[in-house]
Amino acid sequence: PLHTCWLLLACILLFILILPSAPAWSSFSHTPLSWTSPHDPCYHPDGRPRHCLSEFINAAYGVPVDASHSLRVHDTDGNVTTLTDLHNPNNLTCWMAHAGHDTGDWVLTLPLGRRFEITYISLQFCNQEEPPDPISLSILKSMDYGRSWRPMQHYSSDCVVHFQQPAQTIAQTRHQETDALCSDPRPFQKQKGGAVLAFSALDGRPSSPDFDYSPTLQDWVTATDIRIPLTFVSPVQPPLAISDLQVGGRCKCNGHASRCRRDDTGRAVCVCEHHTAGPDCDVCADFYVDRPWHRATPTHPNPCVACECNGHSNKCRFSMEVFLQSGRKSGGVCQKCRHNTAGRHCQYCQNGYTRDHSKALSHRKACQPCQCHPVGAVGRWCNQTSGQCLCRDGVTGLRCNRCAPGYKQGKSPLRPCIRKSAKKDVEINSKNKETIELTAVCVCLVVLKVQVKGMERSGPWWQFSISVQVVFRTRSPSRVRRGPQSLWVPNRDLACGCPALHVGRTFLLIGAEDGERGWGPEESRLVADRSTLALQWREHWSPKLRAFRGQDKRGRCPSKSEHEPEKQLKNVRKLKSYERKSLFTWTSSVLVA
């Protein structure tokens, strides 16, 4: 197991400190450990990802130590390198802690420059003799680059007096395994060149056999800075001398890197694998966010997984809601789908496009524009799977490009196909229909020529901005005047295309009195409803309408109070029915939109 390897390696290193500190494993600038396998240690020979560890190094090598005295403010020894240089027992470089006649602390602070997972910390003195007694020493760590500190271990010949806790070498429970213990450092280990005080970060911790599965211990051994306060409780003669400070550990790469190198700024960063990123391989790389990031373990390498966008996007985001809905299998949501695709996986076609099943879904032309006929289809929308367009009444075909059985070609773009059994359409300038229309002028109360300028919704009404160009008939001379006016149409009538008004066009409006549904239910409003006819203006109507206006002024048009010939009313109802039937289906969708 990996945790056993860690402990064995730590013990071996503790007992071979007599050997020189090899630069090959002590510095980032040198070649990392050579691996017996020719393959990347983060992958199996067949390419499958696996848990991997960065090389084990002395994180303190070549890093200057800051030494300061707690009582003598100006007594500092910054940038001490004699503690972390290449250790040679035959030619020792020693740092002297001048205690003088004062008590107090000398504090050694070592900035590691990045997060490490610490295995051991050793302090070697410059002679074979043990440090003078009494002396107390603590090892502290920081996880936030020196902003806060937490003790890892205390050493003293009297733990109760110096640290107010009993001497203890093993944490009794898992709840105590991240507490700083206190123990007597004597007897010191004897190495060539001097006595050694060694601290193992995992020794005596109940969860150490399960280190790879214990976030608590992983956090416990993580450090960015190390601090060692040396406390003198009485004057020390001769002065204390230290020759070497070592911090053994690995770059904290969370099992996703086998190497740690310095970037252009000199900062040590993990060479991340498994599609991870960040200085500690602690996030997923861009586009590999289909699952949440997890630390690698020996049984689960937990590589980051790419989003499935079918080759139509290279950008995605993670959605925890989607991840939970999928049964914790997939949470990636593609963004900025290209090639006219849409959907979480860019697996659908955008509106106005349909799937070309002759091409793979990942093909850049998998979605083709809808081939809807501009006259036979309602809009350019089609079914994204079949490509079927939405056809007008009487029109059929995938593209809505032919008349259905029982229908024939019509002449109106609003009714491109008409029933074969229907009466023959009469052109607007035919004698029969013109007679009906012009006869209706005499029966109706209001006849106007208007141009529609705009429209907007106002509660249950639509307000049309119109310009009244000619008043052919009205109830009174002051009722409707030429110029800008507002025409109000109930929404329920406009929704069915009665009347059918279009912005920018000119119409002949014919309104017939029908109980209370006249043109003016309010004094200030001009109202059109389903009993109102809106005929697109034809210039050849103008002379005849002016002639009828003259007849009306001379009293030749029959009024409703005088008599209502059955034939005239029948013609008017026939005209209303004709216009309502022809305009209902084809304009309702346009007007409502």
CSV table of C-alpha atoms in Angstrom, one decimal, residues 125-570:
chain,number,residue,atom,x,y,z
A,125,PHE,CA,23.0,19.9,15.4
A,126,CYS,CA,26.7,20.7,14.8
A,127,ASN,CA,28.2,18.3,17.4
A,128,GLN,CA,27.7,14.8,18.8
A,129,GLU,CA,26.6,16.2,22.1
A,130,GLU,CA,22.9,16.7,22.8
A,131,PRO,CA,21.7,20.3,22.9
A,132,PRO,CA,22.0,21.8,26.4
A,133,ASP,CA,19.2,21.2,28.8
A,134,PRO,CA,16.7,22.6,29.5
A,135,ILE,CA,15.4,23.5,26.0
A,136,SER,CA,12.0,23.4,24.4
A,137,LEU,CA,11.2,23.3,20.7
A,138,SER,CA,8.0,23.4,18.6
A,139,ILE,CA,7.3,22.7,14.9
A,140,LEU,CA,4.6,24.8,13.4
A,141,LYS,CA,3.1,24.9,9.9
A,142,SER,CA,1.1,27.4,7.8
A,143,MET,CA,-1.2,26.4,5.0
A,144,ASP,CA,-1.8,30.0,3.9
A,145,TYR,CA,1.7,31.3,3.2
A,146,GLY,CA,2.3,32.6,6.8
A,147,ARG,CA,-0.9,34.3,7.5
A,148,SER,CA,-1.8,31.8,10.2
A,149,TRP,CA,0.1,29.1,12.1
A,150,ARG,CA,-0.8,25.7,13.6
A,151,PRO,CA,1.5,23.5,15.8
A,152,MET,CA,2.3,20.1,14.6
A,153,GLN,CA,4.7,18.9,17.4
A,154,HIS,CA,6.2,20.0,20.7
A,155,TYR,CA,9.5,18.7,22.2
A,156,SER,CA,10.5,19.3,25.8
A,157,SER,CA,11.9,17.5,28.8
A,158,ASP,CA,8.9,18.8,30.8
A,159,CYS,CA,5.8,19.0,28.6
A,160,VAL,CA,3.5,19.9,31.4
A,161,VAL,CA,5.5,23.0,32.4
A,162,HIS,CA,6.4,24.2,29.0
A,163,PHE,CA,3.3,23.3,27.0
A,164,GLN,CA,0.7,22.5,29.6
A,165,GLN,CA,0.0,19.0,28.2
A,166,PRO,CA,1.2,15.5,29.1
A,167,ALA,CA,4.0,13.8,27.3
A,168,GLN,CA,2.5,11.6,24.5
A,169,THR,CA,3.9,10.0,21.4
A,170,ILE,CA,0.7,8.4,20.0
A,171,ALA,CA,-2.7,10.0,19.4
A,172,GLN,CA,-5.2,7.8,21.4
A,173,THR,CA,-8.2,8.4,19.1
A,174,ARG,CA,-8.9,9.5,15.5
A,175,HIS,CA,-10.3,12.7,17.0
A,176,GLN,CA,-6.9,13.6,18.4
A,177,GLU,CA,-4.8,12.6,15.4
A,178,THR,CA,-4.5,16.2,14.1
A,179,ASP,CA,-3.6,17.6,17.6
A,180,ALA,CA,0.0,18.6,18.3
A,181,LEU,CA,1.6,16.0,20.6
A,182,CYS,CA,4.4,16.7,23.1
A,183,SER,CA,7.4,14.4,23.8
A,184,ASP,CA,10.9,14.3,25.3
A,185,PRO,CA,13.3,14.4,22.3
A,186,ARG,CA,16.0,12.6,24.2
A,187,PRO,CA,17.9,10.5,23.5
A,188,PHE,CA,18.8,12.2,20.2
A,189,GLN,CA,19.7,10.1,17.2
A,190,LYS,CA,23.5,10.2,16.6
A,191,GLN,CA,24.6,10.8,13.0
A,192,LYS,CA,28.0,11.6,11.6
A,193,GLY,CA,28.4,15.3,12.1
A,194,GLY,CA,26.0,15.7,15.1
A,195,ALA,CA,22.8,14.8,16.9
A,196,VAL,CA,19.6,14.7,15.0
A,197,LEU,CA,16.0,15.6,16.0
A,198,ALA,CA,13.6,14.0,13.6
A,199,PHE,CA,9.8,14.4,13.3
A,200,SER,CA,7.6,12.1,11.3
A,201,ALA,CA,4.3,13.8,10.3
A,202,LEU,CA,2.3,10.5,10.2
A,203,ASP,CA,3.9,8.6,13.0
A,204,GLY,CA,1.5,7.9,15.8
A,205,ARG,CA,-1.6,8.9,13.8
A,206,PRO,CA,-4.4,6.2,13.8
A,207,SER,CA,-5.5,6.9,10.2
A,208,SER,CA,-2.1,6.8,8.7
A,209,PRO,CA,-2.7,3.3,7.1
A,210,ASP,CA,-5.7,4.9,5.2
A,211,PHE,CA,-3.9,8.1,4.3
A,212,ASP,CA,-5.0,8.1,0.7
A,213,TYR,CA,-8.6,7.9,1.8
A,214,SER,CA,-8.4,10.4,4.7
A,215,PRO,CA,-8.9,14.0,3.8
A,216,THR,CA,-8.3,14.9,7.4
A,217,LEU,CA,-4.7,13.5,7.4
A,218,GLN,CA,-4.1,14.9,3.9
A,219,ASP,CA,-4.9,18.3,5.2
A,220,TRP,CA,-2.8,17.7,8.3
A,221,VAL,CA,0.4,17.1,6.4
A,222,THR,CA,-0.2,20.0,4.0
A,223,ALA,CA,2.0,23.1,4.5
A,224,THR,CA,3.3,26.1,2.7
A,225,ASP,CA,5.6,27.3,5.5
A,226,ILE,CA,7.5,25.8,8.4
A,227,ARG,CA,8.4,27.6,11.6
A,228,ILE,CA,10.5,26.3,14.5
A,229,PRO,CA,10.7,28.3,17.7
A,230,LEU,CA,13.7,27.4,19.9
A,231,THR,CA,13.1,28.4,23.5
A,232,PHE,CA,15.9,29.0,26.0
A,233,VAL,CA,14.7,28.9,29.6
A,234,SER,CA,18.1,29.7,31.0
A,235,PRO,CA,21.4,31.1,29.6
A,236,VAL,CA,23.0,28.6,27.3
A,237,GLN,CA,26.7,28.0,27.2
A,238,PRO,CA,28.1,27.2,24.7
A,239,PRO,CA,25.8,28.7,22.2
A,240,LEU,CA,23.4,26.3,20.3
A,241,ALA,CA,24.6,25.5,16.7
A,242,ILE,CA,22.5,23.9,14.0
A,243,SER,CA,24.0,22.5,10.8
A,244,ASP,CA,21.0,21.3,8.7
A,245,LEU,CA,17.3,21.7,8.4
A,246,GLN,CA,15.4,19.3,6.0
A,247,VAL,CA,11.8,19.1,5.1
A,248,GLY,CA,11.0,15.9,3.2
A,249,GLY,CA,7.8,15.7,1.2
A,250,ARG,CA,6.1,15.9,-2.2
A,251,CYS,CA,4.4,18.7,-4.1
A,252,LYS,CA,0.7,18.5,-3.3
A,253,CYS,CA,-0.6,17.3,-6.7
A,254,ASN,CA,-3.5,15.3,-5.4
A,255,GLY,CA,-2.4,12.1,-7.2
A,256,HIS,CA,-2.7,13.7,-10.6
A,257,ALA,CA,1.0,14.4,-11.4
A,258,SER,CA,4.3,12.6,-11.2
A,259,ARG,CA,6.5,15.7,-11.7
A,260,CYS,CA,6.8,19.2,-10.1
A,261,ARG,CA,8.6,22.0,-11.9
A,262,ARG,CA,9.2,25.7,-11.7
A,263,ASP,CA,7.3,28.0,-14.0
A,264,ASP,CA,8.5,31.2,-15.6
A,265,THR,CA,8.0,33.1,-12.4
A,266,GLY,CA,10.1,30.6,-10.4
A,267,ARG,CA,7.0,29.1,-8.6
A,268,ALA,CA,6.9,25.3,-8.3
A,269,VAL,CA,3.8,23.9,-10.1
A,270,CYS,CA,2.7,20.4,-10.7
A,271,VAL,CA,2.8,19.0,-14.2
A,272,CYS,CA,-0.8,17.9,-14.2
A,273,GLU,CA,-2.2,14.8,-15.9
A,274,HIS,CA,-5.7,13.3,-16.1
A,275,HIS,CA,-7.0,16.6,-17.6
A,276,THR,CA,-6.6,18.5,-14.3
A,277,ALA,CA,-5.2,22.0,-13.9
A,278,GLY,CA,-4.1,24.5,-11.3
A,279,PRO,CA,-0.8,24.7,-9.2
A,280,ASP,CA,-2.0,21.6,-7.2
A,281,CYS,CA,-4.0,19.8,-10.0
A,282,ASP,CA,-7.0,20.7,-7.8
A,283,VAL,CA,-9.4,21.7,-10.6
A,284,CYS,CA,-10.5,20.2,-13.9
A,285,ALA,CA,-9.1,21.7,-17.1
A,286,ASP,CA,-11.4,23.7,-19.4
A,287,PHE,CA,-13.9,21.6,-21.2
A,288,TYR,CA,-13.2,18.6,-18.9
A,289,VAL,CA,-15.9,19.4,-16.4
A,290,ASP,CA,-18.5,16.7,-17.0
A,291,ARG,CA,-17.9,15.5,-13.5
A,292,PRO,CA,-16.8,17.2,-10.2
A,293,TRP,CA,-13.1,17.2,-9.5
A,294,HIS,CA,-11.8,14.6,-7.0
A,295,ARG,CA,-8.4,13.7,-5.6
A,296,ALA,CA,-6.9,10.5,-7.2
A,297,THR,CA,-6.7,7.4,-5.0
A,298,PRO,CA,-5.0,4.0,-5.7
A,299,THR,CA,-8.3,2.4,-6.5
A,300,HIS,CA,-10.0,5.4,-8.2
A,301,PRO,CA,-7.8,7.7,-10.3
A,302,ASN,CA,-10.7,10.1,-10.8
A,303,PRO,CA,-9.6,11.8,-14.0
A,304,CYS,CA,-11.6,14.7,-15.2
A,305,VAL,CA,-14.0,13.9,-18.1
A,306,ALA,CA,-14.6,15.9,-21.2
A,307,CYS,CA,-18.1,17.3,-22.0
A,308,GLU,CA,-20.0,15.6,-24.8
A,309,CYS,CA,-20.7,18.3,-27.4
A,310,ASN,CA,-20.6,16.1,-30.5
A,311,GLY,CA,-17.7,18.2,-31.9
A,312,HIS,CA,-19.9,21.4,-32.2
A,313,SER,CA,-18.4,23.3,-29.2
A,314,ASN,CA,-15.2,23.6,-27.3
A,315,LYS,CA,-16.6,25.3,-24.2
A,316,CYS,CA,-18.9,24.0,-21.5
A,317,ARG,CA,-19.7,24.5,-17.8
A,318,PHE,CA,-20.6,22.2,-15.0
A,319,SER,CA,-24.1,22.1,-13.5
A,320,MET,CA,-24.7,20.4,-10.2
A,321,GLU,CA,-28.4,20.3,-10.8
A,322,VAL,CA,-27.9,18.4,-14.1
A,323,PHE,CA,-25.3,16.2,-12.5
A,324,LEU,CA,-27.8,15.1,-9.7
A,325,GLN,CA,-30.6,14.6,-12.2
A,326,SER,CA,-28.4,12.3,-14.2
A,327,GLY,CA,-27.8,10.1,-11.2
A,328,ARG,CA,-24.3,11.7,-10.6
A,329,LYS,CA,-23.1,10.5,-14.0
A,330,SER,CA,-22.8,13.7,-16.1
A,331,GLY,CA,-23.1,17.4,-15.4
A,332,GLY,CA,-21.5,19.1,-18.4
A,333,VAL,CA,-23.6,21.7,-20.3
A,334,CYS,CA,-22.2,22.7,-23.7
A,335,GLN,CA,-22.0,26.5,-24.5
A,336,LYS,CA,-21.9,28.4,-27.8
A,337,CYS,CA,-22.9,25.4,-30.0
A,338,ARG,CA,-21.8,26.0,-33.5
A,339,HIS,CA,-22.9,24.6,-36.9
A,340,ASN,CA,-26.6,25.6,-36.2
A,341,THR,CA,-26.9,23.1,-33.3
A,342,ALA,CA,-28.4,23.6,-29.9
A,343,GLY,CA,-29.0,21.6,-26.7
A,344,ARG,CA,-27.0,20.5,-23.7
A,345,HIS,CA,-24.9,18.2,-25.9
A,346,CYS,CA,-25.3,20.3,-29.1
A,347,GLN,CA,-27.4,17.3,-30.2
A,348,TYR,CA,-30.4,19.3,-31.6
A,349,CYS,CA,-30.8,21.6,-34.6
A,350,GLN,CA,-31.7,25.3,-34.1
A,351,ASN,CA,-35.1,26.6,-35.1
A,352,GLY,CA,-35.2,26.8,-38.9
A,353,TYR,CA,-32.9,23.8,-39.3
A,354,THR,CA,-33.5,20.1,-39.6
A,355,ARG,CA,-31.3,17.0,-39.1
A,356,ASP,CA,-29.5,15.6,-42.1
A,357,HIS,CA,-29.5,11.9,-41.3
A,358,SER,CA,-27.1,11.1,-44.1
A,359,LYS,CA,-24.4,12.7,-42.0
A,360,ALA,CA,-23.1,11.8,-38.6
A,361,LEU,CA,-24.3,13.9,-35.7
A,362,SER,CA,-20.7,15.2,-35.2
A,363,HIS,CA,-20.5,16.4,-38.9
A,364,ARG,CA,-20.4,20.2,-39.2
A,365,LYS,CA,-23.3,20.0,-41.7
A,366,ALA,CA,-25.5,17.7,-39.7
A,367,CYS,CA,-28.1,20.4,-39.5
A,368,GLN,CA,-29.4,21.8,-42.8
A,369,PRO,CA,-31.8,24.8,-43.3
A,370,CYS,CA,-35.5,23.9,-43.6
A,371,GLN,CA,-36.6,23.9,-47.2
A,372,CYS,CA,-40.1,25.3,-46.6
A,373,HIS,CA,-42.0,26.9,-49.5
A,374,PRO,CA,-42.3,30.7,-49.0
A,375,VAL,CA,-46.0,30.6,-49.9
A,376,GLY,CA,-47.3,27.2,-49.0
A,377,ALA,CA,-45.7,27.1,-45.5
A,378,VAL,CA,-46.4,29.2,-42.4
A,379,GLY,CA,-43.1,30.6,-41.6
A,380,ARG,CA,-39.7,28.9,-42.0
A,381,TRP,CA,-40.0,26.5,-39.1
A,382,CYS,CA,-39.9,22.8,-39.6
A,383,ASN,CA,-39.7,19.6,-37.5
A,384,GLN,CA,-36.0,19.2,-36.5
A,385,THR,CA,-36.1,15.5,-37.0
A,386,SER,CA,-38.3,14.9,-40.1
A,387,GLY,CA,-38.0,18.3,-41.7
A,388,GLN,CA,-41.8,18.6,-42.1
A,389,CYS,CA,-42.8,22.2,-42.6
A,390,LEU,CA,-46.0,23.7,-41.2
A,391,CYS,CA,-48.4,23.9,-44.2
A,392,ARG,CA,-51.2,26.3,-44.9
A,393,ASP,CA,-54.8,24.9,-45.3
A,394,GLY,CA,-55.1,22.8,-48.4
A,395,VAL,CA,-51.3,22.5,-48.8
A,396,THR,CA,-49.3,19.4,-48.3
A,397,GLY,CA,-45.8,17.9,-48.9
A,398,LEU,CA,-42.6,17.9,-46.8
A,399,ARG,CA,-41.8,21.4,-48.0
A,400,CYS,CA,-45.5,22.5,-48.3
A,401,ASN,CA,-45.0,22.8,-52.1
A,402,ARG,CA,-48.1,21.2,-53.6
A,403,CYS,CA,-51.9,21.2,-53.1
A,404,ALA,CA,-53.5,18.5,-51.2
A,405,PRO,CA,-56.1,16.1,-52.8
A,406,GLY,CA,-59.4,18.0,-53.4
A,407,TYR,CA,-57.6,21.3,-53.7
A,408,LYS,CA,-56.3,23.3,-56.7
A,409,GLN,CA,-54.0,26.2,-57.3
A,410,GLY,CA,-55.4,29.5,-56.1
A,411,LYS,CA,-54.4,33.1,-57.0
A,412,SER,CA,-54.0,34.5,-53.5
A,413,PRO,CA,-50.7,34.1,-51.6
A,414,LEU,CA,-52.8,33.9,-48.4
A,415,ARG,CA,-54.8,31.0,-49.9
A,416,PRO,CA,-52.4,29.3,-52.4
A,417,CYS,CA,-54.7,26.2,-52.6
A,418,ILE,CA,-58.5,26.3,-52.7
A,419,ARG,CA,-61.1,23.6,-52.8
A,420,LYS,CA,-62.1,22.4,-56.2
A,421,SER,CA,-65.8,22.3,-55.2
A,422,ALA,CA,-65.9,25.9,-54.1
A,423,LYS,CA,-67.5,28.6,-56.3
A,424,LYS,CA,-65.1,30.2,-58.7
A,425,ASP,CA,-63.3,33.1,-57.1
A,426,VAL,CA,-64.3,36.4,-58.5
A,427,GLU,CA,-61.7,39.0,-59.0
A,428,ILE,CA,-62.0,42.2,-57.0
A,429,ASN,CA,-62.8,44.2,-60.1
A,430,SER,CA,-65.5,41.8,-61.4
A,431,LYS,CA,-68.9,43.2,-61.9
A,432,ASN,CA,-70.6,40.9,-59.5
A,433,LYS,CA,-68.4,41.4,-56.4
A,434,GLU,CA,-68.0,45.1,-57.1
A,435,THR,CA,-71.7,45.5,-57.1
A,436,ILE,CA,-71.9,43.6,-53.8
A,437,GLU,CA,-69.2,45.8,-52.3
A,438,LEU,CA,-70.5,49.1,-53.5
A,439,THR,CA,-74.1,48.2,-52.6
A,440,ALA,CA,-72.8,47.5,-49.1
A,441,VAL,CA,-71.6,51.1,-48.9
A,442,CYS,CA,-75.1,52.3,-48.9
A,443,VAL,CA,-76.1,49.8,-46.2
A,444,CYS,CA,-73.1,50.4,-43.9
A,445,LEU,CA,-72.8,53.4,-41.6
A,446,VAL,CA,-69.0,54.1,-42.0
A,447,VAL,CA,-66.8,53.7,-45.0
A,448,LEU,CA,-63.2,54.9,-44.8
A,449,LYS,CA,-60.0,54.7,-46.8
A,450,VAL,CA,-57.1,54.3,-44.2
A,451,GLN,CA,-53.4,53.6,-44.1
A,452,VAL,CA,-52.2,51.5,-41.2
A,453,LYS,CA,-49.1,53.1,-39.6
A,454,GLY,CA,-48.5,50.9,-36.5
A,455,MET,CA,-50.0,48.7,-33.8
A,456,GLU,CA,-49.5,47.9,-30.1
A,457,ARG,CA,-51.2,45.8,-27.5
A,458,SER,CA,-53.3,47.5,-24.8
A,459,GLY,CA,-55.0,45.1,-22.4
A,460,PRO,CA,-57.8,43.3,-24.2
A,461,TRP,CA,-57.5,45.7,-27.2
A,462,TRP,CA,-55.1,46.3,-30.0
A,463,GLN,CA,-54.5,50.0,-30.8
A,464,PHE,CA,-53.8,50.7,-34.5
A,465,SER,CA,-52.3,54.0,-35.6
A,466,ILE,CA,-54.0,54.9,-38.9
A,467,SER,CA,-54.1,57.8,-41.3
A,468,VAL,CA,-57.6,58.5,-42.6
A,469,GLN,CA,-57.1,59.5,-46.2
A,470,VAL,CA,-60.8,59.6,-47.4
A,471,VAL,CA,-64.1,59.6,-45.5
A,472,PHE,CA,-66.7,58.1,-47.9
A,473,ARG,CA,-69.4,57.8,-45.4
A,474,THR,CA,-69.9,58.5,-41.6
A,475,ARG,CA,-72.9,59.1,-39.3
A,476,SER,CA,-72.2,62.7,-39.0
A,477,PRO,CA,-69.6,65.2,-40.5
A,478,SER,CA,-67.9,65.5,-37.1
A,479,ARG,CA,-67.7,61.8,-36.3
A,480,VAL,CA,-64.5,60.9,-38.3
A,481,ARG,CA,-62.1,63.3,-39.9
A,482,ARG,CA,-59.1,62.9,-42.2
A,483,GLY,CA,-55.7,62.7,-40.6
A,484,PRO,CA,-54.1,60.6,-37.8
A,485,GLN,CA,-56.5,58.5,-35.8
A,486,SER,CA,-56.5,55.6,-33.4
A,487,LEU,CA,-58.4,52.5,-34.4
A,488,TRP,CA,-59.3,50.0,-31.6
A,489,VAL,CA,-59.8,46.3,-32.3
A,490,PRO,CA,-60.7,43.7,-29.7
A,491,ASN,CA,-58.0,41.1,-29.2
A,492,ARG,CA,-60.4,38.2,-29.5
A,493,ASP,CA,-61.5,39.4,-32.9
A,494,LEU,CA,-58.0,40.2,-34.2
A,495,ALA,CA,-56.8,36.8,-33.0
A,496,CYS,CA,-59.0,35.2,-35.6
A,497,GLY,CA,-58.2,37.6,-38.3
A,498,CYS,CA,-61.4,39.6,-38.3
A,499,PRO,CA,-60.6,42.2,-39.5
A,500,ALA,CA,-57.2,41.4,-41.1
A,501,LEU,CA,-55.1,44.6,-40.9
A,502,HIS,CA,-51.4,44.8,-41.8
A,503,VAL,CA,-49.0,47.6,-40.9
A,504,GLY,CA,-47.9,49.7,-43.9
A,505,ARG,CA,-50.9,48.8,-46.1
A,506,THR,CA,-53.9,50.8,-47.2
A,507,PHE,CA,-57.4,49.4,-46.6
A,508,LEU,CA,-61.1,50.2,-47.3
A,509,LEU,CA,-62.9,49.8,-44.0
A,510,ILE,CA,-66.6,49.1,-44.1
A,511,GLY,CA,-68.5,49.0,-40.8
A,512,ALA,CA,-72.1,47.9,-40.5
A,513,GLU,CA,-74.2,48.7,-37.5
A,514,ASP,CA,-74.9,45.5,-35.6
A,515,GLY,CA,-76.8,46.1,-32.4
A,516,GLU,CA,-74.4,47.6,-29.9
A,517,ARG,CA,-71.3,46.6,-31.9
A,518,GLY,CA,-70.9,49.9,-33.9
A,519,TRP,CA,-67.9,51.9,-34.7
A,520,GLY,CA,-68.1,54.1,-31.6
A,521,PRO,CA,-69.0,52.4,-28.3
A,522,GLU,CA,-67.2,55.4,-26.7
A,523,GLU,CA,-67.2,58.9,-27.9
A,524,SER,CA,-63.4,59.1,-28.2
A,525,ARG,CA,-62.8,55.8,-29.9
A,526,LEU,CA,-63.0,54.4,-33.4
A,527,VAL,CA,-63.6,50.7,-33.1
A,528,ALA,CA,-63.4,47.8,-35.6
A,529,ASP,CA,-64.5,44.3,-34.8
A,530,ARG,CA,-65.4,41.0,-36.5
A,531,SER,CA,-68.4,42.7,-38.2
A,532,THR,CA,-66.0,45.1,-39.9
A,533,LEU,CA,-64.7,44.4,-43.4
A,534,ALA,CA,-61.1,45.4,-44.2
A,535,LEU,CA,-60.4,45.2,-47.9
A,536,GLN,CA,-57.0,45.9,-49.3
A,537,TRP,CA,-57.3,49.1,-51.3
A,538,ARG,CA,-57.7,49.1,-55.1
A,539,GLU,CA,-57.3,52.4,-56.9
A,540,HIS,CA,-60.0,51.6,-59.5
A,541,TRP,CA,-62.5,51.7,-56.6
A,542,SER,CA,-62.0,55.4,-56.0
A,543,PRO,CA,-64.3,56.8,-58.8
A,544,LYS,CA,-67.2,54.5,-58.0
A,545,LEU,CA,-66.9,55.2,-54.2
A,546,ARG,CA,-66.9,58.9,-54.8
A,547,ALA,CA,-70.0,58.5,-56.9
A,548,PHE,CA,-71.8,56.6,-54.2
A,549,ARG,CA,-70.7,59.2,-51.7
A,550,GLY,CA,-72.4,61.8,-53.9
A,551,GLN,CA,-75.6,59.6,-54.1
A,552,ASP,CA,-75.5,59.3,-50.3
A,553,LYS,CA,-75.3,63.0,-49.9
A,554,ARG,CA,-78.2,63.5,-52.3
A,555,GLY,CA,-80.2,61.0,-50.2
A,556,ARG,CA,-80.3,58.3,-52.9
A,557,CYS,CA,-78.7,55.6,-50.7
A,558,PRO,CA,-81.4,53.8,-48.7
A,559,SER,CA,-81.0,54.2,-44.9
A,560,LYS,CA,-81.7,51.6,-42.3
A,561,SER,CA,-84.6,53.7,-40.9
A,562,GLU,CA,-86.3,53.7,-44.3
A,563,HIS,CA,-86.1,50.1,-45.4
A,564,GLU,CA,-83.6,47.2,-45.5
A,565,PRO,CA,-84.1,45.3,-48.7
A,566,GLU,CA,-83.5,41.6,-48.2
A,567,LYS,CA,-81.2,41.4,-51.2
A,568,GLN,CA,-79.0,44.1,-49.9
A,569,LEU,CA,-78.6,42.6,-46.4
A,570,LYS,CA,-78.0,39.2,-48.1
